[in-house]
Amino acid sequence: MRTDRQLVDEATARRTPVLAVAVAVGSLVFGAWGLAWVMGAGGYPFGKVPPDGERLSLLAFLPEQWGAGLIAVLGLLGVPAAVGHARTEWSPSAYRPLLWLTGVQVVVFGLLAPSVMVVMVTGYLLVLVGLPVAVGFLAVGAWRQPATRVVLLAIVVVVAGLELSTGLFDWGAIKNLAAAIAEGPEKVGTRPLFVFAAFLLGAGWALLGVRGLRSAQGRCSRCGRPGGRWTRPEVARRWGFWATVVAVLCPLPYAVLRMTWLLPNPVGFTAAELDAQPGIKLFGLGLGLIAIGASIATLGLIRPWGETWPRWIPYVAGRPIPVKAVVIPGAVAATLLLVGSPSLVQLVWSADASILTNLGHLLIFPFPVWGASVGLATAAYYYRRRGQCAACQEPQLT
């Protein structure tokens, strides 16, 4: 009869080939596209962005033929390399060349090819889909609780007041927003699809690399234990507190900027410009609300309601929050922010502007600091709350 450890090892072994096959397929697709771009096919997505020729992707600093050739070579080499990760009997010395190639794949597909566009598209999807769903879900939960029903009614009154005073939610604003969204795909083409695909491929290589590195170091391939002193819960609690404070503060300047659009003297635009484009105004305020929501959600990493669902959350109120429900979104958010940081910095840092102006731009869009702090805060939360790994009997994600 097989033991629990053997069952876990078998389950981990099954997951690794699935990921390896997915990465191999993605590498093959990019290798084929790279060859097509080298041979003159149009639509190379990682070059300069027209009409101003902005270099959003770091890969755009290479000539297009070089960039396409690099993608073709790494894509085709990635097929056997990804399949090689499915093997579990590699010795550390034999694994080392494969890990080096994996690191190159992560850098090119996960850092150089993507751009701030991954964050922009994610933000648009959150406004169009995530925000309405979240508002509806929370409204149902608030209405189910007498204590929060009054708060919900107060919010409805505030929204009605904004509509009466500014016309923010009238049909004209919604129609204008729909028209702007419809024009988006025509302007950017298929570039976002390739950028996101490269980001996902880089993330897949990173997961394979982490598992391979653990295996080469003789650590548990599932949880990575043993860890260092800084991963102990009492130590993680201390440095995680300050990382969380920074992560909570980072999105607030952007949120405040967007909220000024409700004032007679908005920042970034004149009142006349915003009134002429009510859809842009509505969309910007949606992004501001998401920034505020991100700040509040991050605060839960160090508060009790970050471990137990609050009572105004329907269906799950009072239940413990699974660690994965926090760690996975936190890790994704940190990765998106860090991947988008290089192109964001070069986009907002202007050689013609003063240092104070450029620093002000980075204060509003602090992606490098925000991404790093979210990653550290999420890691600290994980180290404080992880359970026991069934494979090695060490603390691990539950």
mmCIF file of C-alpha atoms in Angstrom:
data_model
loop_
_atom_site.group_PDB
_atom_site.id
_atom_site.type_symbol
_atom_site.label_atom_id
_atom_site.label_comp_id
_atom_site.label_asym_id
_atom_site.label_seq_id
_atom_site.Cartn_x
_atom_site.Cartn_y
_atom_site.Cartn_z
ATOM 1 C CA MET A 1 0.000 0.000 0.000
ATOM 2 C CA ARG A 2 1.389 3.400 -0.980
ATOM 3 C CA THR A 3 2.114 5.959 1.714
ATOM 4 C CA ASP A 4 0.891 9.589 1.745
ATOM 5 C CA ARG A 5 4.396 10.704 0.787
ATOM 6 C CA GLN A 6 4.373 8.485 -2.303
ATOM 7 C CA LEU A 7 0.938 9.743 -3.319
ATOM 8 C CA VAL A 8 2.078 13.348 -3.009
ATOM 9 C CA ASP A 9 5.241 12.660 -4.991
ATOM 10 C CA GLU A 10 3.158 11.078 -7.742
ATOM 11 C CA ALA A 11 0.783 14.047 -7.821
ATOM 12 C CA THR A 12 3.727 16.479 -8.012
ATOM 13 C CA ALA A 13 5.303 14.414 -10.795
ATOM 14 C CA ARG A 14 2.036 14.550 -12.765
ATOM 15 C CA ARG A 15 1.790 18.347 -12.415
ATOM 16 C CA THR A 16 5.360 18.932 -13.597
ATOM 17 C CA PRO A 17 4.938 17.178 -17.000
ATOM 18 C CA VAL A 18 1.677 19.072 -17.604
ATOM 19 C CA LEU A 19 3.424 22.393 -17.020
ATOM 20 C CA ALA A 20 6.462 21.266 -19.014
ATOM 21 C CA VAL A 21 4.286 20.268 -21.984
ATOM 22 C CA ALA A 22 2.408 23.587 -21.853
ATOM 23 C CA VAL A 23 5.681 25.535 -21.809
ATOM 24 C CA ALA A 24 7.056 23.391 -24.651
ATOM 25 C CA VAL A 25 3.975 24.120 -26.772
ATOM 26 C CA GLY A 26 4.205 27.845 -26.020
ATOM 27 C CA SER A 27 7.907 27.850 -26.897
ATOM 28 C CA LEU A 28 7.189 26.077 -30.171
ATOM 29 C CA VAL A 29 4.547 28.655 -31.095
ATOM 30 C CA PHE A 30 6.888 31.556 -30.362
ATOM 31 C CA GLY A 31 9.716 29.806 -32.190
ATOM 32 C CA ALA A 32 7.513 29.494 -35.290
ATOM 33 C CA TRP A 33 6.430 33.132 -35.065
ATOM 34 C CA GLY A 34 10.039 34.202 -34.592
ATOM 35 C CA LEU A 35 11.055 32.386 -37.775
ATOM 36 C CA ALA A 36 8.171 34.031 -39.636
ATOM 37 C CA TRP A 37 9.235 37.494 -38.442
ATOM 38 C CA VAL A 38 12.852 36.806 -39.406
ATOM 39 C CA MET A 39 11.730 35.846 -42.908
ATOM 40 C CA GLY A 40 9.849 39.116 -43.324
ATOM 41 C CA ALA A 41 6.363 38.529 -41.956
ATOM 42 C CA GLY A 42 4.788 41.711 -40.637
ATOM 43 C CA GLY A 43 3.303 42.395 -37.242
ATOM 44 C CA TYR A 44 6.415 42.056 -35.072
ATOM 45 C CA PRO A 45 4.861 42.986 -31.681
ATOM 46 C CA PHE A 46 7.928 43.823 -29.586
ATOM 47 C CA GLY A 47 9.305 46.722 -31.617
ATOM 48 C CA LYS A 48 8.673 50.439 -31.358
ATOM 49 C CA VAL A 49 5.055 51.466 -30.796
ATOM 50 C CA PRO A 50 3.668 53.767 -33.503
ATOM 51 C CA PRO A 51 3.020 56.585 -34.116
ATOM 52 C CA ASP A 52 5.594 58.094 -31.754
ATOM 53 C CA GLY A 53 7.991 55.161 -31.841
ATOM 54 C CA GLU A 54 7.899 54.547 -28.081
ATOM 55 C CA ARG A 55 9.953 51.602 -26.865
ATOM 56 C CA LEU A 56 7.533 50.076 -24.374
ATOM 57 C CA SER A 57 9.161 46.646 -24.507
ATOM 58 C CA LEU A 58 12.842 46.406 -23.592
ATOM 59 C CA LEU A 59 13.183 44.063 -26.537
ATOM 60 C CA ALA A 60 12.424 47.084 -28.737
ATOM 61 C CA PHE A 61 15.949 48.376 -28.092
ATOM 62 C CA LEU A 62 17.204 45.558 -30.336
ATOM 63 C CA PRO A 63 16.751 45.761 -34.115
ATOM 64 C CA GLU A 64 13.625 43.882 -35.096
ATOM 65 C CA GLN A 65 15.546 41.194 -36.980
ATOM 66 C CA TRP A 66 17.740 40.542 -33.949
ATOM 67 C CA GLY A 67 14.777 40.448 -31.594
ATOM 68 C CA ALA A 68 12.841 38.122 -33.883
ATOM 69 C CA GLY A 69 15.899 35.890 -34.253
ATOM 70 C CA LEU A 70 16.363 35.735 -30.488
ATOM 71 C CA ILE A 71 12.729 34.717 -30.026
ATOM 72 C CA ALA A 72 13.026 32.088 -32.766
ATOM 73 C CA VAL A 73 16.180 30.529 -31.294
ATOM 74 C CA LEU A 74 14.952 30.511 -27.692
ATOM 75 C CA GLY A 75 11.516 29.285 -28.750
ATOM 76 C CA LEU A 76 12.886 26.301 -30.638
ATOM 77 C CA LEU A 77 15.491 25.504 -27.966
ATOM 78 C CA GLY A 78 12.761 25.791 -25.370
ATOM 79 C CA VAL A 79 10.892 22.756 -26.658
ATOM 80 C CA PRO A 80 13.477 20.107 -25.630
ATOM 81 C CA ALA A 81 14.456 22.170 -22.595
ATOM 82 C CA ALA A 82 10.882 22.240 -21.277
ATOM 83 C CA VAL A 83 10.505 18.513 -21.899
ATOM 84 C CA GLY A 84 13.758 17.999 -20.002
ATOM 85 C CA HIS A 85 12.178 19.538 -16.916
ATOM 86 C CA ALA A 86 9.750 16.621 -16.817
ATOM 87 C CA ARG A 87 12.579 14.314 -15.801
ATOM 88 C CA THR A 88 12.980 13.866 -12.063
ATOM 89 C CA GLU A 89 16.267 11.960 -11.935
ATOM 90 C CA TRP A 90 18.614 14.802 -12.954
ATOM 91 C CA SER A 91 21.788 15.116 -10.908
ATOM 92 C CA PRO A 92 22.698 18.664 -9.759
ATOM 93 C CA SER A 93 25.614 18.833 -12.218
ATOM 94 C CA ALA A 94 23.461 17.679 -15.133
ATOM 95 C CA TYR A 95 20.646 20.051 -14.159
ATOM 96 C CA ARG A 96 22.862 23.160 -14.106
ATOM 97 C CA PRO A 97 22.982 23.834 -17.916
ATOM 98 C CA LEU A 98 19.225 23.345 -18.144
ATOM 99 C CA LEU A 99 18.692 25.848 -15.324
ATOM 100 C CA TRP A 100 20.915 28.415 -17.038
ATOM 101 C CA LEU A 101 18.883 28.110 -20.245
ATOM 102 C CA THR A 102 15.697 28.349 -18.180
ATOM 103 C CA GLY A 103 16.985 31.574 -16.625
ATOM 104 C CA VAL A 104 17.598 33.064 -20.079
ATOM 105 C CA GLN A 105 14.064 32.100 -21.125
ATOM 106 C CA VAL A 106 12.631 33.817 -18.035
ATOM 107 C CA VAL A 107 14.593 37.009 -18.710
ATOM 108 C CA VAL A 108 13.660 37.257 -22.403
ATOM 109 C CA PHE A 109 10.030 36.138 -22.331
ATOM 110 C CA GLY A 110 9.185 37.256 -18.796
ATOM 111 C CA LEU A 111 11.039 40.572 -18.594
ATOM 112 C CA LEU A 112 12.301 41.868 -21.960
ATOM 113 C CA ALA A 113 9.341 40.996 -24.197
ATOM 114 C CA PRO A 114 6.419 42.131 -21.965
ATOM 115 C CA SER A 115 5.805 45.767 -21.183
ATOM 116 C CA VAL A 116 3.597 48.008 -19.083
ATOM 117 C CA MET A 117 0.850 46.982 -21.511
ATOM 118 C CA VAL A 118 0.238 43.864 -19.383
ATOM 119 C CA VAL A 119 -0.671 46.111 -16.450
ATOM 120 C CA MET A 120 -2.751 48.453 -18.607
ATOM 121 C CA VAL A 121 -4.808 45.649 -20.138
ATOM 122 C CA THR A 122 -5.272 44.042 -16.708
ATOM 123 C CA GLY A 123 -6.478 47.384 -15.337
ATOM 124 C CA TYR A 124 -8.969 47.754 -18.196
ATOM 125 C CA LEU A 125 -10.323 44.253 -17.595
ATOM 126 C CA LEU A 126 -10.677 44.972 -13.884
ATOM 127 C CA VAL A 127 -12.676 48.132 -14.615
ATOM 128 C CA LEU A 128 -14.916 46.503 -17.206
ATOM 129 C CA VAL A 129 -15.455 43.134 -15.526
ATOM 130 C CA GLY A 130 -13.901 42.936 -12.075
ATOM 131 C CA LEU A 131 -15.277 46.184 -10.639
ATOM 132 C CA PRO A 132 -18.964 45.600 -11.547
ATOM 133 C CA VAL A 133 -18.796 42.006 -10.298
ATOM 134 C CA ALA A 134 -17.089 43.019 -7.051
ATOM 135 C CA VAL A 135 -19.533 45.871 -6.417
ATOM 136 C CA GLY A 136 -22.524 43.615 -7.004
ATOM 137 C CA PHE A 137 -21.081 40.852 -4.840
ATOM 138 C CA LEU A 138 -20.291 43.213 -1.963
ATOM 139 C CA ALA A 139 -23.670 44.934 -2.275
ATOM 140 C CA VAL A 140 -25.421 41.585 -1.804
ATOM 141 C CA GLY A 141 -23.279 40.858 1.242
ATOM 142 C CA ALA A 142 -23.871 44.304 2.747
ATOM 143 C CA TRP A 143 -27.631 44.039 2.268
ATOM 144 C CA ARG A 144 -27.699 40.686 4.075
ATOM 145 C CA GLN A 145 -26.272 42.302 7.217
ATOM 146 C CA PRO A 146 -28.427 44.883 9.076
ATOM 147 C CA ALA A 147 -25.302 46.610 10.421
ATOM 148 C CA THR A 148 -23.920 47.280 6.922
ATOM 149 C CA ARG A 149 -27.254 47.884 5.204
ATOM 150 C CA VAL A 150 -27.181 51.500 6.359
ATOM 151 C CA VAL A 151 -23.694 51.933 4.891
ATOM 152 C CA LEU A 152 -24.891 50.512 1.572
ATOM 153 C CA LEU A 153 -27.831 52.923 1.492
ATOM 154 C CA ALA A 154 -25.465 55.807 2.245
ATOM 155 C CA ILE A 155 -23.278 54.817 -0.690
ATOM 156 C CA VAL A 156 -26.343 54.731 -2.943
ATOM 157 C CA VAL A 157 -27.216 58.266 -1.818
ATOM 158 C CA VAL A 158 -23.669 59.466 -2.563
ATOM 159 C CA VAL A 159 -23.725 57.880 -6.031
ATOM 160 C CA ALA A 160 -27.126 59.446 -6.735
ATOM 161 C CA GLY A 161 -25.746 62.811 -5.641
ATOM 162 C CA LEU A 162 -22.796 62.470 -8.021
ATOM 163 C CA GLU A 163 -25.138 61.623 -10.873
ATOM 164 C CA LEU A 164 -27.376 64.613 -10.204
ATOM 165 C CA SER A 165 -24.446 67.033 -9.829
ATOM 166 C CA THR A 166 -22.066 65.761 -12.515
ATOM 167 C CA GLY A 167 -23.998 63.400 -14.799
ATOM 168 C CA LEU A 168 -21.187 60.911 -14.268
ATOM 169 C CA PHE A 169 -23.283 57.794 -14.876
ATOM 170 C CA ASP A 170 -25.729 59.061 -17.493
ATOM 171 C CA TRP A 171 -26.248 57.374 -20.837
ATOM 172 C CA GLY A 172 -23.939 59.764 -22.673
ATOM 173 C CA ALA A 173 -20.954 58.851 -20.482
ATOM 174 C CA ILE A 174 -21.591 55.131 -20.854
ATOM 175 C CA LYS A 175 -22.018 55.470 -24.621
ATOM 176 C CA ASN A 176 -18.803 57.491 -24.852
ATOM 177 C CA LEU A 177 -16.954 54.867 -22.827
ATOM 178 C CA ALA A 178 -18.279 52.042 -25.024
ATOM 179 C CA ALA A 179 -17.116 53.893 -28.149
ATOM 180 C CA ALA A 180 -13.622 54.395 -26.700
ATOM 181 C CA ILE A 181 -13.404 50.688 -25.807
ATOM 182 C CA ALA A 182 -14.523 49.669 -29.286
ATOM 183 C CA GLU A 183 -11.760 51.779 -30.848
ATOM 184 C CA GLY A 184 -9.077 50.201 -28.664
ATOM 185 C CA PRO A 185 -8.498 46.936 -30.598
ATOM 186 C CA GLU A 186 -8.300 48.851 -33.889
ATOM 187 C CA LYS A 187 -5.543 51.095 -32.502
ATOM 188 C CA VAL A 188 -3.334 48.518 -30.792
ATOM 189 C CA GLY A 189 -4.012 45.481 -33.010
ATOM 190 C CA THR A 190 -2.768 42.095 -31.801
ATOM 191 C CA ARG A 191 0.176 43.493 -29.833
ATOM 192 C CA PRO A 192 -1.455 42.948 -26.378
ATOM 193 C CA LEU A 193 -2.102 39.277 -27.201
ATOM 194 C CA PHE A 194 1.579 38.629 -27.953
ATOM 195 C CA VAL A 195 2.690 40.652 -24.923
ATOM 196 C CA PHE A 196 0.422 38.673 -22.612
ATOM 197 C CA ALA A 197 1.405 35.365 -24.216
ATOM 198 C CA ALA A 198 5.093 36.183 -23.708
ATOM 199 C CA PHE A 199 4.384 37.087 -20.089
ATOM 200 C CA LEU A 200 2.582 33.790 -19.481
ATOM 201 C CA LEU A 201 5.374 31.833 -21.160
ATOM 202 C CA GLY A 202 7.954 33.599 -19.001
ATOM 203 C CA ALA A 203 5.898 32.780 -15.897
ATOM 204 C CA GLY A 204 5.766 29.118 -16.955
ATOM 205 C CA TRP A 205 9.547 29.043 -17.365
ATOM 206 C CA ALA A 206 9.928 30.654 -13.944
ATOM 207 C CA LEU A 207 7.813 27.939 -12.305
ATOM 208 C CA LEU A 208 9.830 25.229 -14.020
ATOM 209 C CA GLY A 209 13.037 26.943 -12.939
ATOM 210 C CA VAL A 210 11.967 27.180 -9.292
ATOM 211 C CA ARG A 211 11.059 23.496 -9.194
ATOM 212 C CA GLY A 212 14.299 22.551 -10.938
ATOM 213 C CA LEU A 213 16.409 24.688 -8.630
ATOM 214 C CA ARG A 214 14.812 23.101 -5.593
ATOM 215 C CA SER A 215 15.472 19.653 -6.978
ATOM 216 C CA ALA A 216 19.106 20.490 -7.794
ATOM 217 C CA GLN A 217 19.617 21.778 -4.243
ATOM 218 C CA GLY A 218 18.087 18.690 -2.682
ATOM 219 C CA ARG A 219 15.090 20.598 -1.343
ATOM 220 C CA CYS A 220 11.463 19.563 -1.428
ATOM 221 C CA SER A 221 10.217 20.200 -4.987
ATOM 222 C CA ARG A 222 6.763 21.041 -3.686
ATOM 223 C CA CYS A 223 7.411 23.554 -0.888
ATOM 224 C CA GLY A 224 11.109 24.379 -1.201
ATOM 225 C CA ARG A 225 11.923 23.736 2.454
ATOM 226 C CA PRO A 226 14.127 24.041 4.364
ATOM 227 C CA GLY A 227 14.254 27.836 4.331
ATOM 228 C CA GLY A 228 16.326 30.444 6.087
ATOM 229 C CA ARG A 229 15.832 32.269 9.360
ATOM 230 C CA TRP A 230 13.909 35.107 7.677
ATOM 231 C CA THR A 231 11.122 32.666 6.732
ATOM 232 C CA ARG A 232 10.263 31.880 10.347
ATOM 233 C CA PRO A 233 6.760 33.149 11.224
ATOM 234 C CA GLU A 234 7.897 35.473 14.009
ATOM 235 C CA VAL A 235 10.603 37.016 11.800
ATOM 236 C CA ALA A 236 8.346 37.250 8.732
ATOM 237 C CA ARG A 237 5.763 39.047 10.846
ATOM 238 C CA ARG A 238 8.205 41.886 11.564
ATOM 239 C CA TRP A 239 9.565 42.572 8.077
ATOM 240 C CA GLY A 240 6.218 41.756 6.503
ATOM 241 C CA PHE A 241 4.518 44.524 8.506
ATOM 242 C CA TRP A 242 6.680 47.254 6.979
ATOM 243 C CA ALA A 243 6.478 45.746 3.501
ATOM 244 C CA THR A 244 2.687 45.755 3.796
ATOM 245 C CA VAL A 245 2.627 49.396 4.956
ATOM 246 C CA VAL A 246 4.601 50.424 1.870
ATOM 247 C CA ALA A 247 2.367 48.327 -0.396
ATOM 248 C CA VAL A 248 -0.762 49.922 1.112
ATOM 249 C CA LEU A 249 0.537 53.460 0.510
ATOM 250 C CA CYS A 250 1.817 52.963 -3.060
ATOM 251 C CA PRO A 251 -1.527 53.050 -4.955
ATOM 252 C CA LEU A 252 -2.983 55.956 -2.956
ATOM 253 C CA PRO A 253 -1.348 58.857 -4.903
ATOM 254 C CA TYR A 254 -2.831 57.502 -8.122
ATOM 255 C CA ALA A 255 -6.237 57.071 -6.458
ATOM 256 C CA VAL A 256 -6.167 60.641 -5.130
ATOM 257 C CA LEU A 257 -5.219 61.922 -8.602
ATOM 258 C CA ARG A 258 -8.212 60.179 -10.160
ATOM 259 C CA MET A 259 -10.588 61.323 -7.429
ATOM 260 C CA THR A 260 -9.703 64.956 -8.203
ATOM 261 C CA TRP A 261 -11.605 64.440 -11.455
ATOM 262 C CA LEU A 262 -14.761 64.953 -9.377
ATOM 263 C CA LEU A 263 -13.581 68.439 -8.353
ATOM 264 C CA PRO A 264 -13.928 71.726 -10.270
ATOM 265 C CA ASN A 265 -10.131 71.823 -10.779
ATOM 266 C CA PRO A 266 -9.058 68.258 -11.668
ATOM 267 C CA VAL A 267 -5.405 67.251 -11.913
ATOM 268 C CA GLY A 268 -4.069 66.207 -15.317
ATOM 269 C CA PHE A 269 -7.001 67.574 -17.318
ATOM 270 C CA THR A 270 -9.147 70.662 -17.350
ATOM 271 C CA ALA A 271 -12.778 70.371 -16.318
ATOM 272 C CA ALA A 272 -13.816 71.201 -19.894
ATOM 273 C CA GLU A 273 -11.713 68.362 -21.318
ATOM 274 C CA LEU A 274 -13.239 65.841 -18.932
ATOM 275 C CA ASP A 275 -16.764 67.082 -19.588
ATOM 276 C CA ALA A 276 -16.128 66.649 -23.312
ATOM 277 C CA GLN A 277 -15.083 63.008 -22.739
ATOM 278 C CA PRO A 278 -17.363 61.685 -19.976
ATOM 279 C CA GLY A 279 -16.437 58.098 -20.802
ATOM 280 C CA ILE A 280 -12.754 58.773 -20.064
ATOM 281 C CA LYS A 281 -13.758 60.407 -16.794
ATOM 282 C CA LEU A 282 -15.857 57.411 -15.782
ATOM 283 C CA PHE A 283 -13.106 54.978 -16.737
ATOM 284 C CA GLY A 284 -10.440 56.935 -14.840
ATOM 285 C CA LEU A 285 -12.567 56.997 -11.714
ATOM 286 C CA GLY A 286 -13.022 53.244 -12.052
ATOM 287 C CA LEU A 287 -9.244 52.817 -12.071
ATOM 288 C CA GLY A 288 -9.051 55.058 -9.014
ATOM 289 C CA LEU A 289 -11.569 52.879 -7.172
ATOM 290 C CA ILE A 290 -9.546 49.790 -8.062
ATOM 291 C CA ALA A 291 -6.427 51.458 -6.639
ATOM 292 C CA ILE A 292 -8.287 52.178 -3.392
ATOM 293 C CA GLY A 293 -9.586 48.606 -3.317
ATOM 294 C CA ALA A 294 -6.054 47.271 -3.854
ATOM 295 C CA SER A 295 -4.831 49.348 -0.914
ATOM 296 C CA ILE A 296 -7.608 48.063 1.356
ATOM 297 C CA ALA A 297 -7.101 44.457 0.251
ATOM 298 C CA THR A 298 -3.346 44.717 0.884
ATOM 299 C CA LEU A 299 -4.006 45.975 4.407
ATOM 300 C CA GLY A 300 -5.722 42.656 5.080
ATOM 301 C CA LEU A 301 -2.317 40.938 4.932
ATOM 302 C CA ILE A 302 -1.622 42.216 8.464
ATOM 303 C CA ARG A 303 -5.173 42.465 9.821
ATOM 304 C CA PRO A 304 -7.401 39.724 11.296
ATOM 305 C CA TRP A 305 -9.958 40.112 8.491
ATOM 306 C CA GLY A 306 -7.210 39.008 6.124
ATOM 307 C CA GLU A 307 -7.404 35.536 7.662
ATOM 308 C CA THR A 308 -11.175 35.203 8.181
ATOM 309 C CA TRP A 309 -13.806 36.297 5.682
ATOM 310 C CA PRO A 310 -15.635 39.408 7.008
ATOM 311 C CA ARG A 311 -19.299 39.039 7.859
ATOM 312 C CA TRP A 312 -20.408 41.201 4.919
ATOM 313 C CA ILE A 313 -18.937 38.753 2.389
ATOM 314 C CA PRO A 314 -21.863 36.556 1.305
ATOM 315 C CA TYR A 315 -21.733 32.759 1.465
ATOM 316 C CA VAL A 316 -18.279 32.526 3.089
ATOM 317 C CA ALA A 317 -18.637 34.965 6.020
ATOM 318 C CA GLY A 318 -16.775 33.826 9.130
ATOM 319 C CA ARG A 319 -14.826 31.051 7.401
ATOM 320 C CA PRO A 320 -11.016 30.961 7.324
ATOM 321 C CA ILE A 321 -9.561 32.431 4.148
ATOM 322 C CA PRO A 322 -7.503 29.808 2.269
ATOM 323 C CA VAL A 323 -3.897 30.894 2.005
ATOM 324 C CA LYS A 324 -3.930 30.261 -1.734
ATOM 325 C CA ALA A 325 -6.824 32.724 -2.140
ATOM 326 C CA VAL A 326 -4.464 35.464 -0.923
ATOM 327 C CA VAL A 327 -1.021 34.317 -2.034
ATOM 328 C CA ILE A 328 -1.862 33.572 -5.672
ATOM 329 C CA PRO A 329 -3.495 36.964 -6.438
ATOM 330 C CA GLY A 330 -0.741 38.731 -4.479
ATOM 331 C CA ALA A 331 2.004 36.938 -6.380
ATOM 332 C CA VAL A 332 0.321 37.658 -9.726
ATOM 333 C CA ALA A 333 -0.104 41.344 -8.873
ATOM 334 C CA ALA A 334 3.516 41.685 -7.750
ATOM 335 C CA THR A 335 4.754 39.947 -10.899
ATOM 336 C CA LEU A 336 2.657 42.154 -13.189
ATOM 337 C CA LEU A 337 3.890 45.331 -11.498
ATOM 338 C CA LEU A 338 7.541 44.283 -11.592
ATOM 339 C CA VAL A 339 7.362 43.116 -15.213
ATOM 340 C CA GLY A 340 5.737 46.397 -16.227
ATOM 341 C CA SER A 341 8.213 48.518 -14.247
ATOM 342 C CA PRO A 342 11.095 48.884 -16.763
ATOM 343 C CA SER A 343 8.914 50.123 -19.618
ATOM 344 C CA LEU A 344 6.807 52.237 -17.246
ATOM 345 C CA VAL A 345 9.893 54.029 -15.942
ATOM 346 C CA GLN A 346 11.176 54.809 -19.426
ATOM 347 C CA LEU A 347 7.656 55.897 -20.445
ATOM 348 C CA VAL A 348 7.084 58.436 -17.649
ATOM 349 C CA TRP A 349 10.711 59.581 -17.233
ATOM 350 C CA SER A 350 11.216 62.350 -19.730
ATOM 351 C CA ALA A 351 14.604 63.833 -20.617
ATOM 352 C CA ASP A 352 12.894 67.180 -21.229
ATOM 353 C CA ALA A 353 11.287 67.342 -17.787
ATOM 354 C CA SER A 354 12.883 68.330 -14.489
ATOM 355 C CA ILE A 355 13.973 65.746 -11.958
ATOM 356 C CA LEU A 356 11.171 66.809 -9.618
ATOM 357 C CA THR A 357 8.607 66.315 -12.384
ATOM 358 C CA ASN A 358 9.935 62.862 -13.208
ATOM 359 C CA LEU A 359 9.989 61.900 -9.528
ATOM 360 C CA GLY A 360 6.405 63.116 -9.280
ATOM 361 C CA HIS A 361 5.443 60.805 -12.150
ATOM 362 C CA LEU A 362 7.104 57.875 -10.398
ATOM 363 C CA LEU A 363 5.326 58.785 -7.153
ATOM 364 C CA ILE A 364 1.999 58.471 -8.945
ATOM 365 C CA PHE A 365 3.073 55.269 -10.705
ATOM 366 C CA PRO A 366 5.496 53.635 -8.228
ATOM 367 C CA PHE A 367 5.466 50.253 -9.970
ATOM 368 C CA PRO A 368 8.990 49.113 -8.957
ATOM 369 C CA VAL A 369 8.468 49.850 -5.259
ATOM 370 C CA TRP A 370 4.839 48.768 -5.313
ATOM 371 C CA GLY A 371 5.581 45.441 -6.993
ATOM 372 C CA ALA A 372 8.500 44.641 -4.681
ATOM 373 C CA SER A 373 6.541 45.564 -1.537
ATOM 374 C CA VAL A 374 3.480 43.555 -2.607
ATOM 375 C CA GLY A 375 5.719 40.558 -3.292
ATOM 376 C CA LEU A 376 7.417 40.813 0.098
ATOM 377 C CA ALA A 377 4.129 41.407 1.939
ATOM 378 C CA THR A 378 2.569 38.374 0.240
ATOM 379 C CA ALA A 379 5.599 36.220 1.060
ATOM 380 C CA ALA A 380 5.435 37.277 4.717
ATOM 381 C CA TYR A 381 1.726 36.405 4.834
ATOM 382 C CA TYR A 382 2.524 33.003 3.349
ATOM 383 C CA TYR A 383 5.294 32.259 5.848
ATOM 384 C CA ARG A 384 3.022 33.235 8.752
ATOM 385 C CA ARG A 385 0.046 31.129 7.705
ATOM 386 C CA ARG A 386 1.364 28.113 5.817
ATOM 387 C CA GLY A 387 0.435 24.700 7.069
ATOM 388 C CA GLN A 388 2.364 21.457 6.830
ATOM 389 C CA CYS A 389 3.708 20.040 3.571
ATOM 390 C CA ALA A 390 2.470 16.471 3.112
ATOM 391 C CA ALA A 391 5.585 15.621 1.129
ATOM 392 C CA CYS A 392 8.338 16.646 3.519
ATOM 393 C CA GLN A 393 6.336 17.310 6.723
ATOM 394 C CA GLU A 394 7.588 20.910 6.763
ATOM 395 C CA PRO A 395 5.305 24.016 6.908
ATOM 396 C CA GLN A 396 3.755 24.636 3.511
ATOM 397 C CA LEU A 397 0.841 26.300 1.715
ATOM 398 C CA THR A 398 -2.574 24.862 2.534
#
